[in-house]
Every structure is written in C-alpha cells, then in structure tokens.
RNA sequence: GGCGGGGUAGCUCAGUCGGUCAGAGCGCACGACUCAUAAUCGUGAGGUCGCGGGUUCGAGCCCCGCUCCCGCUACCA
C-alpha cells in the first residue's frame, strides 16, 4: 500500500484542432496535483495524451488532402506535444490512440467483454444524414421548411436526414444501471464535485440503453478483431487509454505486472462535458471486464473569458501561448491554480491575469525574495547570518508555516489547488509583514543589535526556503531560481528532493550559506504594450 | 417541460451543522516606512446577501412563490 503509485490522468484530447486554454487548464491542474504528490515523496504516474480516431478527424484530414495518420502526426508534433512544454508539464507518459499498445489493449479488452457476453450484434437505428455521413441525435432533428418541407432535417447543418438502420455491435450497458447506482451510493466521492455527481445519478436513474460500440460506414479507427467490417466507436475505444497506457492487454509480462501495480487510477480529471462517459460508461465497461474501477472522477468547470481583450469572437479559442509568452509558464500555472475554483466555472481575463501577476507574484513573492537577498547582501556581505534567540514574532512565523503547510496539504487531497495555493500564500503575506514590522534597516544602524538583525534575516530566509518547496509544484521554474539564490542547493540538496512534510522544519539553511540576489523572479510587465493582438 | 447549480461590496469570489456572517483579495482613499521589482505595512471606505412571503427567540444559510443566468436531459467528441 505504501508503494502504491498515485495515478492521475487528463482526458486524451481530441486532435481535431489545436489546443486551447481549456486543454491547458486541465493539464496544468493535473500537473500541479501530481507534482505536489511527488514532492511528498510518493510514487506518481501522470498520464495525458490524444484521441486520434473518429469521423471528425478523418474528415479534417480529407479536407486537407492528407491521410488521417499523416494529419494527426502533424498536429500532435506541431501543437499538442509542444503545449506540454509551453506550460511546463511533467507528465510521465503521453499516449496516442493510434499507437499499437492502445490498439492491442483495446482489442484485448473488447474480446474479453465479448467472451463474457457483454457484447452482442444488433441494429442501431436513427436519423442519418447522407451528406454529412453521420447519425444525428433525435434532438437535433427538426421538421424541414420551405424546400425541405415534408422532410426531416438536421438542425446542425440543415442537411436532410432519413431514418436508417445499421448493423452494429452493442455493449450491454443497460445491465449496469443498478450496479452503477449502488456503486455511486457506496462511493460518494467517486464523482466530484457534487453537481456532477447529481447529474450522473439522475441520468442513470432514468435508465440506460445499450451502447453501440462499432461503426462500419468509415474505417478510421481500431478494427473490431472478430469482424473486419467494423471499427470501434471512438469513445468506447478512447476511454481505454487509461488502461492501455499502463500495460493492459500487453503480452509482455512486465506490462501486466505494471498494470496490476498501477490500476485503478486515483483520479481521472475531466471537463464537465465528458463526465458521463467517465462516470457511467467507463465504470460499466470495467465492471463488465471484471476490472477495478477508478477511485475518483473529478469534473472541472468551464473557463469563461471575460474582458473584451480576450473574448471577442474567439471566446475559448485562446491558445495557452498567448498568456505564457507574456507572463511566463509559472505565472500561467499560478493563475489557473489560484484564481479559479477547481470544479466550478470561473472567469478569467487578461486584466485579471495582469493584476494578479503584479499584486501577488511581482509585489508579493518576487519582491519579498528581492528585499531579503538585498539586505543579506548589504548587511552581511551576502552570507546568511546565524539566528539568535527567537521572539514571539519569529515564533508566529514558524507556527504559521507549519499550519499553512498542513492546510495546503489537506487541500491537495481534497483536489482544491486554489485552497492549497491560498494557504501557502499566507506565508508570503506574513513574511512581508514580518519584515516591515521588524524594520531590519533600522536594526542595522545599531551595531549592538547585529544578532537581532541576523535573526530577522535568517528567519525570513527560512520562510523563503519553505516557500520554494511548497510552491515548487505550482511554479517549477521560479522556485528553482529562488532555491539557488538562497544557496540551498549546496546546503540542503536539490529542490525536487525536498519533502512537503519537511518544509516547516526550521533552521535548515545553515549560517554561512551564500545568498545571492537573482534577477527579479517576476519582473513587472508593461501591459499596455503586452496585450495580445485582436 | 423535468432535474441540478447559481444570482453576496465597483470587479473576482468565500461563506462548513441557521445565532460576532455581513467577509477576503483586487481596485480606491488616507497614513507609516524606505531593505526591496515606484515594491512593503496599517487604517478606512458601508453591499436591502436577485424579488416577495413564511418558519424561528434568531436566516445569504430552512420552506413557498416569482424573476434572471447556466448546466444536464446519451452515441460530434
């Protein structure tokens, strides 16, 4: 149990187009979460990837005159993988559904379900649009008017539809209604937040129908192993990435051992639009296969882009690059972690990012590091002084770091990164207040108070040391710079090796450690010239 | 239509079991300070907690009605 791997996933993103801010958000949150767990010393596996099959991708490729594999290869290399570097994500794996490990695992999984009689051949019927070559949901079918009078048309694209029946394979999803409801009841934390849970339960309570799992009208997908005329429906195939990535279905014994060790996942992070797939279909599939279901599905909300600078017609089509280019990846990660409540919808705006960047990162943390390093340089020639006797002011700081650390740690377990960052930030605010109140620049004028001066600066340096550790999961780059400026690498060791639980332990930076003033951690930015073009 | 969530200071939002809950941050105003990235610290400014009823000794927090916004109501992912 102690060696269990903390396994977190993002959805695999549909490579229909380039990534936007929503993808970046999901991926960043998972990264903050997993980095924190690594910083605890836990074994962690963070998976992300892309979903590449399906009719939409096929169409897009055809429209661009290339074969689908070539099309997705290009997008993945040009857009999707680079995004991870842009926002500084430390994923352990990146799965593509066109990889053979996924195809092999998918086929093995469905063979297994077929063997267990969870699959049957049936007929799927519905309204089919010949021109767009796809089935249209009943809700999107309306009576035609004018030239289309007397016909049914798709409200999506106005094309005429006709009722058609197709031979398909089905998964007996309807068998799992009660099992799922019992499961939700027995595992109240399985779906979070509560709003998502409510929707899922109400949906399942209304009854489930079997799910068609194959398609035969196009061939961009994974072949159904027992019927060459069919490919798997993209969703029921894509979900399997969570198991195929960790070795499911592989003939290699090392892979199956890995699967045993890793599965089930601890958290599937998803957007609230795809909760149903993850909280209903996915667990039902696993139940049918006799495999454990994941521990949690966490649905986050939408990012609403406010402020005319970013919204306009582009709305959610903001590329993460726009923010990172101006503010940097650390600020990007910080902003989304801090300013939004994970699980709720939230508003972002260019103005708000700029405001928080300056108020919290530049003026708060950055300036704190700057003033401390400057004083150690000025009063002690850049060498950390020894701390003398503590006063209640120092005790309060030490106490605060301990409680803030505990609060932040608890917030991470609750998947509330915004609360974790807020808790840690109490340290930033307290240290700025401490420095101001202790007035080391006044103390420095009195040669007889050298020890007191040393105590004040050593205390502040220790506080920064703790901050570097606690904020490393959120801002990997800036905290390393801070760590180096504190001379902590040589004195204590690499930042990544520092444990959350050890952060509050006082006195780790020994007297004599060289403190250097690094360039501003978060330099002020002239937003009048930095706004993204329309 | 049904189900679910929301409408709290200019802005973004907290408010767990009803009783210092009327809050935080930003912005703004005034003051202090000068180590620091024109940064920091302190103080203040008062919002009928969407509207109208009700329950209660007492209600953003419970109940009823109304209004506005949003999500879900299965095979595009």
GROMACS .gro file of N, CA, C and O (backbone and C1' of nucleotides) in nm, chain B residues 3 7-8 10 12-13 16-17 20 22 29 35 37 40-41 43-44 47 51 54 56-57 60 65 67 69 73-75:
model
  203
  537C        P    1  -3.865   1.884  -1.132
  537C      O5'    2  -3.713   1.839  -1.137
  537C      C5'    3  -3.677   1.704  -1.110
  537C      C4'    4  -3.530   1.684  -1.135
  537C      C3'    5  -3.438   1.783  -1.066
  537C      O3'    6  -3.414   1.750  -0.931
  537C      C1'    7  -3.372   1.760  -1.291
  541G        P    8  -2.497   3.237  -0.542
  541G      O5'    9  -2.553   3.365  -0.619
  541G      C5'   10  -2.467   3.454  -0.692
  541G      C4'   11  -2.555   3.541  -0.777
  541G      C3'   12  -2.631   3.653  -0.706
  541G      O3'   13  -2.573   3.780  -0.727
  541G      C1'   14  -2.772   3.532  -0.856
  542U        P   15  -2.424   3.820  -0.685
  542U      O5'   16  -2.427   3.825  -0.526
  542U      C5'   17  -2.519   3.910  -0.459
  542U      C4'   18  -2.468   3.939  -0.321
  542U      C3'   19  -2.332   4.007  -0.316
  542U      O3'   20  -2.342   4.147  -0.334
  542U      C1'   21  -2.333   3.826  -0.166
  544G        P   22  -2.088   4.771  -0.532
  544G      O5'   23  -1.996   4.842  -0.640
  544G      C5'   24  -2.046   4.875  -0.770
  544G      C4'   25  -1.933   4.869  -0.868
  544G      C3'   26  -1.879   4.727  -0.890
  544G      O3'   27  -1.949   4.665  -0.997
  544G      C1'   28  -1.701   4.873  -0.835
  546U        P   29  -1.733   4.037  -1.199
  546U      O5'   30  -1.621   3.948  -1.131
  546U      C5'   31  -1.508   3.904  -1.207
  546U      C4'   32  -1.420   3.819  -1.120
  546U      C3'   33  -1.493   3.710  -1.044
  546U      O3'   34  -1.517   3.596  -1.125
  546U      C1'   35  -1.345   3.823  -0.898
  547C        P   36  -1.629   3.492  -1.079
  547C      O5'   37  -1.566   3.433  -0.945
  547C      C5'   38  -1.647   3.387  -0.839
  547C      C4'   39  -1.564   3.389  -0.713
  547C      C3'   40  -1.629   3.327  -0.590
  547C      O3'   41  -1.606   3.187  -0.590
  547C      C1'   42  -1.533   3.536  -0.534
  550U        P   43  -2.180   2.783   0.445
  550U      O5'   44  -2.138   2.655   0.528
  550U      C5'   45  -2.193   2.528   0.497
  550U      C4'   46  -2.089   2.423   0.529
  550U      C3'   47  -2.118   2.342   0.656
  550U      O3'   48  -2.190   2.222   0.622
  550U      C1'   49  -1.899   2.429   0.667
  551C        P   50  -2.350   2.235   0.612
  551C      O5'   51  -2.398   2.226   0.763
  551C      C5'   52  -2.522   2.165   0.793
  551C      C4'   53  -2.538   2.158   0.942
  551C      C3'   54  -2.594   2.284   1.007
  551C      O3'   55  -2.735   2.287   0.996
  551C      C1'   56  -2.416   2.193   1.137
  554U        P   57  -2.314   3.458   1.417
  554U      O5'   58  -2.180   3.427   1.501
  554U      C5'   59  -2.142   3.510   1.609
  554U      C4'   60  -2.094   3.643   1.551
  554U      C3'   61  -1.964   3.639   1.473
  554U      O3'   62  -1.989   3.591   1.341
  554U      C1'   63  -1.976   3.835   1.606
  556A        P   64  -2.279   3.958   1.159
  556A      O5'   65  -2.265   4.115   1.119
  556A      C5'   66  -2.301   4.159   0.987
  556A      C4'   67  -2.222   4.086   0.884
  556A      C3'   68  -2.103   4.158   0.828
  556A      O3'   69  -1.992   4.131   0.913
  556A      C1'   70  -2.228   4.050   0.655
  563A        P   71  -0.691   5.670  -0.518
  563A      O5'   72  -0.744   5.710  -0.373
  563A      C5'   73  -0.848   5.807  -0.359
  563A      C4'   74  -0.875   5.829  -0.212
  563A      C3'   75  -0.751   5.859  -0.128
  563A      O3'   76  -0.715   5.996  -0.133
  563A      C1'   77  -0.881   5.693  -0.022
  569C        P   78   1.680   5.205   0.321
  569C      O5'   79   1.672   5.055   0.267
  569C      C5'   80   1.782   4.967   0.281
  569C      C4'   81   1.737   4.830   0.247
  569C      C3'   82   1.664   4.819   0.114
  569C      O3'   83   1.757   4.810   0.008
  569C      C1'   84   1.551   4.692   0.279
  571U        P   85   1.515   4.650  -0.627
  571U      O5'   86   1.377   4.623  -0.701
  571U      C5'   87   1.344   4.696  -0.819
  571U      C4'   88   1.201   4.664  -0.853
  571U      C3'   89   1.102   4.687  -0.740
  571U      O3'   90   1.038   4.813  -0.748
  571U      C1'   91   1.062   4.486  -0.863
  574U        P   92   0.331   4.593  -0.265
  574U      O5'   93   0.406   4.586  -0.126
  574U      C5'   94   0.489   4.475  -0.093
  574U      C4'   95   0.543   4.494   0.046
  574U      C3'   96   0.437   4.521   0.150
  574U      O3'   97   0.384   4.400   0.201
  574U      C1'   98   0.606   4.684   0.168
  575C        P   99   0.233   4.392   0.250
  575C      O5'  100   0.234   4.480   0.382
  575C      C5'  101   0.306   4.436   0.497
  575C      C4'  102   0.294   4.538   0.607
  575C      C3'  103   0.152   4.583   0.635
  575C      O3'  104   0.083   4.493   0.721
  575C      C1'  105   0.290   4.772   0.618
  577U        P  106  -0.519   4.722   1.010
  577U      O5'  107  -0.583   4.866   0.987
  577U      C5'  108  -0.598   4.957   1.097
  577U      C4'  109  -0.659   5.086   1.047
  577U      C3'  110  -0.789   5.071   0.970
  577U      O3'  111  -0.901   5.061   1.056
  577U      C1'  112  -0.644   5.216   0.853
  578G        P  113  -1.033   4.990   1.007
  578G      O5'  114  -1.092   5.093   0.902
  578G      C5'  115  -1.134   5.222   0.944
  578G      C4'  116  -1.170   5.305   0.824
  578G      C3'  117  -1.278   5.247   0.734
  578G      O3'  118  -1.408   5.278   0.783
  578G      C1'  119  -1.098   5.323   0.602
  581G        P  120  -2.233   5.111  -0.016
  581G      O5'  121  -2.304   4.994  -0.095
  581G      C5'  122  -2.418   4.931  -0.042
  581G      C4'  123  -2.419   4.787  -0.087
  581G      C3'  124  -2.532   4.705  -0.023
  581G      O3'  125  -2.649   4.719  -0.101
  581G      C1'  126  -2.327   4.588  -0.012
  585C        P  127  -3.298   4.146  -0.327
  585C      O5'  128  -3.443   4.127  -0.390
  585C      C5'  129  -3.497   4.224  -0.479
  585C      C4'  130  -3.638   4.188  -0.512
  585C      C3'  131  -3.727   4.158  -0.391
  585C      O3'  132  -3.777   4.276  -0.330
  585C      C1'  133  -3.756   3.990  -0.554
  588G        P  134  -4.488   3.726   0.612
  588G      O5'  135  -4.463   3.571   0.642
  588G      C5'  136  -4.566   3.476   0.615
  588G      C4'  137  -4.510   3.337   0.621
  588G      C3'  138  -4.439   3.299   0.751
  588G      O3'  139  -4.529   3.265   0.853
  588G      C1'  140  -4.316   3.220   0.564
  590U        P  141  -4.311   2.984   1.403
  590U      O5'  142  -4.159   2.994   1.449
  590U      C5'  143  -4.086   2.877   1.482
  590U      C4'  144  -3.941   2.913   1.508
  590U      C3'  145  -3.921   3.030   1.601
  590U      O3'  146  -3.927   2.992   1.737
  590U      C1'  147  -3.783   3.054   1.410
  591C        P  148  -4.006   3.090   1.837
  591C      O5'  149  -3.903   3.209   1.861
  591C      C5'  150  -3.947   3.332   1.922
  591C      C4'  151  -3.827   3.422   1.942
  591C      C3'  152  -3.741   3.439   1.818
  591C      O3'  153  -3.791   3.544   1.735
  591C      C1'  154  -3.603   3.384   2.001
  594G        P  155  -3.020   3.701   0.709
  594G      O5'  156  -2.994   3.598   0.591
  594G      C5'  157  -2.864   3.593   0.530
  594G      C4'  158  -2.881   3.564   0.382
  594G      C3'  159  -2.933   3.424   0.351
  594G      O3'  160  -3.073   3.422   0.339
  594G      C1'  161  -2.728   3.458   0.242
  599G        P  162  -4.310   2.639  -0.478
  599G      O5'  163  -4.348   2.789  -0.518
  599G      C5'  164  -4.485   2.825  -0.533
  599G      C4'  165  -4.494   2.974  -0.557
  599G      C3'  166  -4.408   3.027  -0.671
  599G      O3'  167  -4.469   3.008  -0.797
  599G      C1'  168  -4.384   3.167  -0.483
  601U        P  169  -4.172   3.363  -1.317
  601U      O5'  170  -4.048   3.462  -1.311
  601U      C5'  171  -4.066   3.602  -1.332
  601U      C4'  172  -3.935   3.673  -1.312
  601U      C3'  173  -3.818   3.614  -1.389
  601U      O3'  174  -3.815   3.659  -1.524
  601U      C1'  175  -3.753   3.654  -1.166
  603C        P  176  -3.226   3.497  -1.878
  603C      O5'  177  -3.089   3.446  -1.816
  603C      C5'  178  -2.973   3.529  -1.819
  603C      C4'  179  -2.859   3.458  -1.752
  603C      C3'  180  -2.833   3.316  -1.801
  603C      O3'  181  -2.757   3.315  -1.921
  603C      C1'  182  -2.827   3.320  -1.565
  607U        P  183  -2.691   1.587  -2.197
  607U      O5'  184  -2.843   1.549  -2.166
  607U      C5'  185  -2.873   1.436  -2.084
  607U      C4'  186  -3.021   1.426  -2.066
  607U      C3'  187  -3.102   1.430  -2.196
  607U      O3'  188  -3.107   1.302  -2.256
  607U      C1'  189  -3.200   1.573  -2.035
  608A        P  190  -3.102   1.281  -2.409
  608A      O5'  191  -2.966   1.203  -2.430
  608A      C5'  192  -2.841   1.276  -2.435
  608A      C4'  193  -2.733   1.180  -2.474
  608A      C3'  194  -2.761   1.104  -2.604
  608A      O3'  195  -2.712   1.179  -2.713
  608A      C1'  196  -2.695   0.954  -2.434
  609C        P  197  -2.750   1.131  -2.864
  609C      O5'  198  -2.624   1.047  -2.907
  609C      C5'  199  -2.493   1.103  -2.899
  609C      C4'  200  -2.393   0.998  -2.941
  609C      C3'  201  -2.414   0.945  -3.083
  609C      O3'  202  -2.330   1.015  -3.176
  609C      C1'  203  -2.391   0.765  -2.930
   0.00000   0.00000   0.00000
